[in-house]
Coordinates of C-alpha atoms in Angstrom, one line a residue:
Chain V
X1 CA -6.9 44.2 39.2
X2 CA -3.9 41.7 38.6
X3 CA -2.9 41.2 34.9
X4 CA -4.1 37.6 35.4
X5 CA -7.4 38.4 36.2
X6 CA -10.1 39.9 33.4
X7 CA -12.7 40.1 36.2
X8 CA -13.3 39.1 39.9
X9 CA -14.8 36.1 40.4
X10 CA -17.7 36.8 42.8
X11 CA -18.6 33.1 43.6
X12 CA -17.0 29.4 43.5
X13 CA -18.0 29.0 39.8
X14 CA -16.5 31.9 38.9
X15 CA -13.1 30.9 41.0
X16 CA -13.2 27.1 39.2
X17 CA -13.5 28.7 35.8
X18 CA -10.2 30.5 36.2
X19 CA -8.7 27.3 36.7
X20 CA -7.1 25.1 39.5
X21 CA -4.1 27.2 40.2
X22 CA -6.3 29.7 41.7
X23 CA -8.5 27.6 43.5
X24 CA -5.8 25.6 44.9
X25 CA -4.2 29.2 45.8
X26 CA -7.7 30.0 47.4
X27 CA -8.0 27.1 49.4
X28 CA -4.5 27.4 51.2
X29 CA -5.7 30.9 52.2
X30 CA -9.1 29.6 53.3
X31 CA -7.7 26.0 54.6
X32 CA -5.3 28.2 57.3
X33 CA -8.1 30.4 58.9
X34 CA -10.0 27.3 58.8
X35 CA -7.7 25.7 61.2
X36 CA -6.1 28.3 62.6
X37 CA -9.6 30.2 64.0
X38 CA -10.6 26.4 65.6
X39 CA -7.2 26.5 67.4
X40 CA -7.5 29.8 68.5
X41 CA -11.1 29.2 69.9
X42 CA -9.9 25.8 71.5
X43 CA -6.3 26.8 72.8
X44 CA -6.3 30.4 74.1
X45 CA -10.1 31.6 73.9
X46 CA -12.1 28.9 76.0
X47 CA -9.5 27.6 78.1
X48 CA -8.6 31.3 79.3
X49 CA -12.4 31.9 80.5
X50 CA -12.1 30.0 83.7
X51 CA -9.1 32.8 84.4
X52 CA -10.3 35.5 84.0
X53 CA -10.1 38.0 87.2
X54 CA -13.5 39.5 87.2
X55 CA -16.7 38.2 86.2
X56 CA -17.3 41.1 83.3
X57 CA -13.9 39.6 81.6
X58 CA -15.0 36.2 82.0
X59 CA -17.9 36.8 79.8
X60 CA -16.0 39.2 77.1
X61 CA -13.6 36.0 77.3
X62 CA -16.7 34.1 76.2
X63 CA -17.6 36.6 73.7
X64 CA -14.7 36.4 71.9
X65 CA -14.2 32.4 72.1
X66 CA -17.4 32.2 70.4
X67 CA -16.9 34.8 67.7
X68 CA -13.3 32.9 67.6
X69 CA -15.2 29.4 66.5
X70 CA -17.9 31.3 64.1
X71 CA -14.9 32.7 62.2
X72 CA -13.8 29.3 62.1
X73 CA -17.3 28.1 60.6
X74 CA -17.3 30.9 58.5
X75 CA -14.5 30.2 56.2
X76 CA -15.3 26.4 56.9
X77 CA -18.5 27.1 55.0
X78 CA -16.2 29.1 52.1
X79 CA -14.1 26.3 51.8
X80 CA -17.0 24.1 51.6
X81 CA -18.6 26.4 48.5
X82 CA -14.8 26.0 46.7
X83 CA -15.5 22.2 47.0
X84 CA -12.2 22.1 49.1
X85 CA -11.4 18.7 50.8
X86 CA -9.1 18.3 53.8
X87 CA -8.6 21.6 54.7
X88 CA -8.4 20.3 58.5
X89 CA -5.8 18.0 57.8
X90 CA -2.9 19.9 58.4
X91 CA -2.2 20.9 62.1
X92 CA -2.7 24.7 63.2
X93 CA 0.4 27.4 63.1
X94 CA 2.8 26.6 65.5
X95 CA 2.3 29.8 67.7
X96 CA -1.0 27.9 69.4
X97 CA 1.8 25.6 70.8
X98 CA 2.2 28.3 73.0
X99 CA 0.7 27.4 76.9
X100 CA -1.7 29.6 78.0
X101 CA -1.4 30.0 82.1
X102 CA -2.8 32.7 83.2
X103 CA -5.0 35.7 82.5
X104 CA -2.1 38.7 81.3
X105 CA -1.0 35.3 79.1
X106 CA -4.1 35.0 77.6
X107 CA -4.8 39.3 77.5
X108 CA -1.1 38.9 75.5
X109 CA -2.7 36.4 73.0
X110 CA -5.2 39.0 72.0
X111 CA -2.7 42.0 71.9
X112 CA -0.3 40.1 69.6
X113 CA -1.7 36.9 67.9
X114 CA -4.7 38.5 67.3
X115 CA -3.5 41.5 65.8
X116 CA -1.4 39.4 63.4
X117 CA -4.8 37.9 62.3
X118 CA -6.1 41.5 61.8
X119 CA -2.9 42.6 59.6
X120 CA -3.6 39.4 57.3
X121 CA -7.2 39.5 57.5
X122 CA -6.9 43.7 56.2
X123 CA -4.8 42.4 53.4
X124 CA -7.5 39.7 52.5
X125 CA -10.0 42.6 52.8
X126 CA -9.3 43.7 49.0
X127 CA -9.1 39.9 48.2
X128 CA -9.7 39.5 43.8
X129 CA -12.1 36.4 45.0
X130 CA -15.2 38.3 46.4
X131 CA -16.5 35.9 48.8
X132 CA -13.3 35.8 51.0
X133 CA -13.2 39.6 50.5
X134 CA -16.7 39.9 52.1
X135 CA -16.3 37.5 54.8
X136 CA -13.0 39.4 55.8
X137 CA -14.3 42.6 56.2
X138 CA -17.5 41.3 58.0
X139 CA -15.4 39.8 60.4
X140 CA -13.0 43.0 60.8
X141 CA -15.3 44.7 63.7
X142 CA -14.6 41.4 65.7
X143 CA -10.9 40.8 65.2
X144 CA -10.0 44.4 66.1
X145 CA -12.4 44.5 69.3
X146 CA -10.4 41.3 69.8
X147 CA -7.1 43.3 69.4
X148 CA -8.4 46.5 71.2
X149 CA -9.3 44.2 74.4
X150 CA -5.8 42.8 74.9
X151 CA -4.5 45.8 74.1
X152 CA -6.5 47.8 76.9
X153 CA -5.7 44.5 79.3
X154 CA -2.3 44.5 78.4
X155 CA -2.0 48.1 79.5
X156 CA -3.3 47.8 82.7
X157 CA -1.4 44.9 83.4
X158 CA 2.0 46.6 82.7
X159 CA 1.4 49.4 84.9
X160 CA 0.6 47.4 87.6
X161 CA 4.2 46.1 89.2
X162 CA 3.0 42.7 90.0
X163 CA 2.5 41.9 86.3
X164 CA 5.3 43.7 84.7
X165 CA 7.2 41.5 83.6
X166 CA 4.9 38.5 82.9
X167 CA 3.7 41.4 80.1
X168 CA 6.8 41.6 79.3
X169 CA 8.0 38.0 79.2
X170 CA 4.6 37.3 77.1
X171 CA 4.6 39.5 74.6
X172 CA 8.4 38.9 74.3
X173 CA 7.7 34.8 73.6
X174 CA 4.1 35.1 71.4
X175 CA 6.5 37.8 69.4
X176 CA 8.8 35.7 68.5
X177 CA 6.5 32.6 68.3
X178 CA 4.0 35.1 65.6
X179 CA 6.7 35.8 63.4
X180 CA 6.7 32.4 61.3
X181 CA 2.6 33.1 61.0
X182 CA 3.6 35.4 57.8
X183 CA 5.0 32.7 55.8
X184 CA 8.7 32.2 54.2
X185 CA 10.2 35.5 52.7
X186 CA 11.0 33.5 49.4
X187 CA 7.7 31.8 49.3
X188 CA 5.8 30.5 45.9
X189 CA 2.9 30.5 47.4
X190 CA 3.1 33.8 48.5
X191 CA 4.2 34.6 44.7
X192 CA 1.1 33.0 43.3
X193 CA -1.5 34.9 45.7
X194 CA -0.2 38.2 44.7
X195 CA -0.2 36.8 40.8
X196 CA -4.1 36.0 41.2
X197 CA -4.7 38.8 43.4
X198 CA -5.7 37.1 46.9
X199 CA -2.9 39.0 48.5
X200 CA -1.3 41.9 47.7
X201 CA 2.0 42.3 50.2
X202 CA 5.0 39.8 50.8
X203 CA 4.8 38.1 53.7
X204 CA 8.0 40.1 54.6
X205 CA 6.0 42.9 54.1
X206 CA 3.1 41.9 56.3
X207 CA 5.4 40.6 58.5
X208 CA 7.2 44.3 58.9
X209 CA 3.8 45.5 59.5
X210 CA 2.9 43.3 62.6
X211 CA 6.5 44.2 64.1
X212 CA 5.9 48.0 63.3
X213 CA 2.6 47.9 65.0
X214 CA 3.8 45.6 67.7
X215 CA 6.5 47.4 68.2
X216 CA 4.2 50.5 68.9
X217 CA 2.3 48.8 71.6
X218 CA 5.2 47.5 73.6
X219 CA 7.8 50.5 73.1
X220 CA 5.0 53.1 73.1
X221 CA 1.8 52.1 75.0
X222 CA 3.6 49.9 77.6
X223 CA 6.6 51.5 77.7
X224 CA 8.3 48.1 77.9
X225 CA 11.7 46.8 75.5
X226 CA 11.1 45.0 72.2
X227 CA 13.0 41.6 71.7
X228 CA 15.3 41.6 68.6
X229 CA 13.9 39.8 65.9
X230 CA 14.4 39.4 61.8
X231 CA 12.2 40.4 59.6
X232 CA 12.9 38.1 57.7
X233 CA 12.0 34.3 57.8
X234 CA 14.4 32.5 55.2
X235 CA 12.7 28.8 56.7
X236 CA 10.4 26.6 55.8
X237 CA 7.5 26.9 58.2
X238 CA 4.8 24.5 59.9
Chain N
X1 CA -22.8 13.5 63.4
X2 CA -24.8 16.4 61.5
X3 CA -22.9 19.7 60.9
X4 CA -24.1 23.3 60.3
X5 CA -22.2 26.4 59.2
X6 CA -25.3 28.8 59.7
X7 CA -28.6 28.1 61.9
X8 CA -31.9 30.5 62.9
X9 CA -33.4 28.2 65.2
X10 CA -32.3 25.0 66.5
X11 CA -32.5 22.0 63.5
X12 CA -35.3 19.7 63.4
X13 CA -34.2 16.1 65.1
X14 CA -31.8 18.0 67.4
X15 CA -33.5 16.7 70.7
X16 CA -33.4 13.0 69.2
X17 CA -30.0 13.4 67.6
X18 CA -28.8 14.4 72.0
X19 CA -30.2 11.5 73.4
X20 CA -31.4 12.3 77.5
X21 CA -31.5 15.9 78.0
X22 CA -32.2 16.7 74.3
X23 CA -35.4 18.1 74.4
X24 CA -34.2 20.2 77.1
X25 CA -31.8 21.4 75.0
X26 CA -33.6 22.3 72.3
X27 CA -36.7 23.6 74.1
X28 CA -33.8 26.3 75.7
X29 CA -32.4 27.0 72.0
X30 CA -36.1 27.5 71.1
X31 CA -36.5 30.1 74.1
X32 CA -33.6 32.0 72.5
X33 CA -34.5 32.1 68.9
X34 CA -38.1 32.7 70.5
X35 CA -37.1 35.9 72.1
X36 CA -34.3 37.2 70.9
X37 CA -35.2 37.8 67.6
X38 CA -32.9 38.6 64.6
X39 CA -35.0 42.0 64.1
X40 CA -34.6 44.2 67.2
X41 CA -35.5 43.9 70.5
X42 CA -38.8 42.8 72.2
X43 CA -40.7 44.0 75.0
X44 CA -40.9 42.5 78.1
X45 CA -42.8 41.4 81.0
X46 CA -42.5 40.5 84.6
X47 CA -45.2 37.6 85.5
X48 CA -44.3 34.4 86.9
X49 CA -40.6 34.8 87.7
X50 CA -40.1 32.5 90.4
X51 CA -40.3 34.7 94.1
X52 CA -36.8 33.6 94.7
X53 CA -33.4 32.0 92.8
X54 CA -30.4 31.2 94.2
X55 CA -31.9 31.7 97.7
X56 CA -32.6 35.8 96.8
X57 CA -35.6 37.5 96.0
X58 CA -36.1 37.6 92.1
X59 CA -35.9 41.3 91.1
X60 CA -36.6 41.9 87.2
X61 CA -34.9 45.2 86.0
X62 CA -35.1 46.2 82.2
X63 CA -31.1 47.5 82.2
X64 CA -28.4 46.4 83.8
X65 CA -25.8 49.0 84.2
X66 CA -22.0 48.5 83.3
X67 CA -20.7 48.9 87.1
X68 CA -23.2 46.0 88.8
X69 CA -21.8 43.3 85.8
X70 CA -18.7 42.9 88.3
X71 CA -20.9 42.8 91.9
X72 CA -22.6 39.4 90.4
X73 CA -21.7 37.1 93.6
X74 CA -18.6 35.0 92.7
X75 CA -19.5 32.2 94.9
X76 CA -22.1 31.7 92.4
X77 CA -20.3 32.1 89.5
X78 CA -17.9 29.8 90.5
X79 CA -20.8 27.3 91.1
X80 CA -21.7 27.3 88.0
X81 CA -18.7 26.8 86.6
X82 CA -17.8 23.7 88.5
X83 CA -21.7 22.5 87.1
X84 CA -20.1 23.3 83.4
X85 CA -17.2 21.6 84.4
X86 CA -18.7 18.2 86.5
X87 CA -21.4 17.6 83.5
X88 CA -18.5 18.2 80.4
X89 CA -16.6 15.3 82.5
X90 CA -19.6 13.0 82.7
X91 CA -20.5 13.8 79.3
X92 CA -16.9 12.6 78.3
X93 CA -17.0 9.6 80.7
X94 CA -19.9 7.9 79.4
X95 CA -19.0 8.7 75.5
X96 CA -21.4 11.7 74.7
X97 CA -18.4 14.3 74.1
X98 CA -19.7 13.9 70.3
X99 CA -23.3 14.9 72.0
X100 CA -21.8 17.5 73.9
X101 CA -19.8 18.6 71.0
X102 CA -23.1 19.1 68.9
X103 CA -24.9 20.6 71.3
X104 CA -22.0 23.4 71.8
X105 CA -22.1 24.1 68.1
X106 CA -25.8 24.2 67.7
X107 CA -26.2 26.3 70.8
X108 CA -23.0 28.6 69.8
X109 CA -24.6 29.1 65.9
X110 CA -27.8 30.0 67.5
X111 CA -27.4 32.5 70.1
X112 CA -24.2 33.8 69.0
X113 CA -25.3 36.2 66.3
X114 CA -28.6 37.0 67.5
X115 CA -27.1 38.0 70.4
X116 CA -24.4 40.6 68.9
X117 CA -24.5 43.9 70.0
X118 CA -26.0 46.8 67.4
X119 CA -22.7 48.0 67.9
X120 CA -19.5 45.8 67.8
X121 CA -17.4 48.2 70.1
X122 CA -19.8 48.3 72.9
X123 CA -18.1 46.3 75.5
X124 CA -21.2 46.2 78.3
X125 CA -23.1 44.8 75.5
X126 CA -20.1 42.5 74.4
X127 CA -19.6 41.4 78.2
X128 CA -23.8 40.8 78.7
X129 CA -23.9 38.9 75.4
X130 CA -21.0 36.9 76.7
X131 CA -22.4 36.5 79.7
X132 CA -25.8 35.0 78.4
X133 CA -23.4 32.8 76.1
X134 CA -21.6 31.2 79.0
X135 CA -24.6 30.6 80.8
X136 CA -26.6 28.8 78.1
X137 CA -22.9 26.8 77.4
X138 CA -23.2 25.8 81.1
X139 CA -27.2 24.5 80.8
X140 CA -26.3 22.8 77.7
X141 CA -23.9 20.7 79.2
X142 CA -25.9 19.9 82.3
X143 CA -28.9 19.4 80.4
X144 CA -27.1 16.8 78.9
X145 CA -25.9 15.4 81.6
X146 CA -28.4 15.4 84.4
X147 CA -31.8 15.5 82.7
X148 CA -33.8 17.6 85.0
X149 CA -35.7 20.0 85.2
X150 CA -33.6 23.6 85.7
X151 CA -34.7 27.0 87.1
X152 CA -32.2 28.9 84.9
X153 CA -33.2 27.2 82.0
X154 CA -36.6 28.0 82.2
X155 CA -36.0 31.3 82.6
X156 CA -33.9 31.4 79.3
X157 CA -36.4 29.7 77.6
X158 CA -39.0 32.3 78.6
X159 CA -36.7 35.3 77.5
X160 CA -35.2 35.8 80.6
X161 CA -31.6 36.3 81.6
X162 CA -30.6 35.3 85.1
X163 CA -28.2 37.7 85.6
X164 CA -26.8 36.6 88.7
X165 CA -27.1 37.3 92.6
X166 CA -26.5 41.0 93.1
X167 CA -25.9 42.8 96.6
X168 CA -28.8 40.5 98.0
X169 CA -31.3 39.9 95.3
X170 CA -31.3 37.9 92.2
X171 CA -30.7 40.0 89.4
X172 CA -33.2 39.0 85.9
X173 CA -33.4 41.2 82.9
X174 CA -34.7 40.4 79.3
X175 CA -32.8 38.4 77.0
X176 CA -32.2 40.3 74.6
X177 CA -30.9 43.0 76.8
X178 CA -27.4 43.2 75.1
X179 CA -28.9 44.0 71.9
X180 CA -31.0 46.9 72.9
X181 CA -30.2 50.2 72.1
X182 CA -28.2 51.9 75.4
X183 CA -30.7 53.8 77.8
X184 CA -33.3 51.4 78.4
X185 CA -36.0 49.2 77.0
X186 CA -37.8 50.2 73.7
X187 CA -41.3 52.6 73.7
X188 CA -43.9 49.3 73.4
X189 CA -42.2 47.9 76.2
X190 CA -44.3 47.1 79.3
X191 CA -44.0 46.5 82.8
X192 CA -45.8 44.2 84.5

């Protein structure tokens, strides 16, 4: 437990009582996934149904744009709890700018955006506020079914010559487009979640994470080149 | 416009919140909460399916194994899909998208979790569950749309799945199929 904290707070009480540093704190954490599980649902989950090639991926497409949007409700109803206003006021990350066209795009989206959300989420897992804690691990099954279908997708995609390279041009783009989803390397946020215990890595070091990991999937599983990329992020971010 | 973060059954009001269509709605959501329940799976039974769907004899089947989920006819699939897609753009047209809108999250908090899988890495299960999921967001939508009377929808709201045309008949199989444990219905199942 951080030096800050004499005991976890297990509900929204508890989290007002330590004060409004860590609420504020909490409801940054909470506000994000918030938004950014609606734009997943909205940008790359639903839209990508209609695309899929067979009717068995159409309805695992449907699957996951569903569990996508009861994430989103999920830490809506947190937010709620912590008495947190606006938390949809701010627009989502700026990797759902990204245009999903075809099925290996939207396969790509799961393989890499969502296995960003999985190596924040696992951080979040041993979260000091105990609600968020819970929520994340419930929701851990989903996300890495999420991950493991793009990942299988993605697989047969790249060994099939006609998709290659739209695998590779994909995971190339969301790559680079992912990166800023960890947050500045010098960031005070980022300082004041690991202070209270909401977080315990950088986001450098959850960002080295999600390039060690994607770099296993695209060096090792596909057998394709990774794009050169810092690991560091010394801007300010959307 | 009402919002819920967690719901068993649909909400009281829900067909008068809709407008036209909502009862239909609702009496659908009902069918789901009705017979998929959160505690396990049900038995089932085979009387008055319609003779034929689709234009294909009706054929009932307690499973539905992994390798027929990709013989389901396309040309019915993609049907439905332009139904999903014709009554979304009406809906929008004539200033119901908030209706819609409601309807989608009602039906999504609903069916979503009652119909998840005993096991989160069983992708047949996953893909059936999805299945039903699209389906019901399809009906929804034309529900609100058209208003009429539907021969899927009555078979949801019995507890039966249309599966889909399959090599020649019309594929139904309980409801609750994706949350079944793998190998069949359960022992106080019975056939009709």
């Amino acid at each position: 437990m951080p030096p800050a904290l004499t005991e976890e707070p297990r509900d929204a009480a508890a989290a007002h009582a330590l004060g409004g540093e860590y609420v504020t704190a909490l409801g940054k954490i909470i506000g994000s996934h918030v938004r950014n599980e609606a734009a997943g649902a909205a940008v790359f989950d639903e839209p990508s149904i209609s695309l899929a090639p067979t009717p068995r991926d159409k309805w695992l497409a449907c699957r996951m744009a569903m569990e996508e949007y009861g994430h989103h409700l999920k830490f809506n109803k947190l937010a709620n709890e912590l008495g947190l206003e606006d938390v949809q006021d701010r627009p989502p990350l700026s990797v759902f700018d990204y245009q999903v066209e075809s099925w290996t795009g939207y396969v790509m989206t799961k393989a890499i955006v969502d296995l960003a959300e999985v190596v924040l989420m696992e951080d979040l897992c041993e979260c000091s506020y105990v609600p968020l804690r819970e929520l994340c691990r419930s929701l851990m099954p989903e996300e890495r079914f999420h991950v493991g279908f793009g990942t299988a997708r993605a697989k047969r995609l790249a060994a099939d010559p006609g998709t290659r390279e739209e695998v590779r041009s994909s995971a190339h783009r969301l790559i680079a487009m992912t990166l800023p989803f960890f947050g500045r390397s010098d960031s005070r946020n980022n300082e004041t979640f690991r202070k209270w215990g909401i977080k315990r890595q950088t986001n450098d070091e959850a960002r080295a994470e999600f390039v060690r990991r994607t770099r296993a999937l695209l060096c090792d599983d596909l057998e394709l080149d990774y794009p050169e990329v810092a690991t560091r992020w010394p801007v300010t971010t959307s | 416009m009402a919002r819920y973060y967690e719901l068993s059954a649909p909400p009281e009001g829900l067909a008068r919140d809709l407008g036209p269509g909502g009862d239909r709605v609702a009496a659908l959501l009902h069918g789901v909460s009705a017979h998929v329940p959160a505690d396990g799976a049900r038995g089932w039974a085979s009387e008055g399916l319609p003779k034929t769907l689709a234009g294909a004899p009706v054929r009932p089947t307690p499973h539905v194994p992994a390798a027929l989920l990709d013989r389901v006819a396309p040309s019915w699939l993609a049907a439905l899909e332009r139904r999903r897609h014709d009554a979304r753009r009406r809906l929008h047209a004539t200033g119901r998208a908030d209706r819609l809108e409601l309807a989608e999250h009602v039906a999504m908090l609903v069916a979503t979790p009652r119909l998840r899988p005993a096991d989160p890495e069983d992708d047949d299960a996953l893909a059936m569950s999805g299945a039903i999921l699209w389906l019901l967001g399809t009906l929804v939508a034309d529900a609100l749309a058209e208003d009429r009377a539907d021969a899927l929808a009555e078979l949801i709201a019995r507890g039966w799945w249309p599966v889909g045309p399959v090599d020649g008949a019309f594929l139904t199989a309980p409801l609750d199929l994706p949350r079944r444990p793998r190998g069949g219905p359960p022992e106080r199942s019975r056939h009709a």
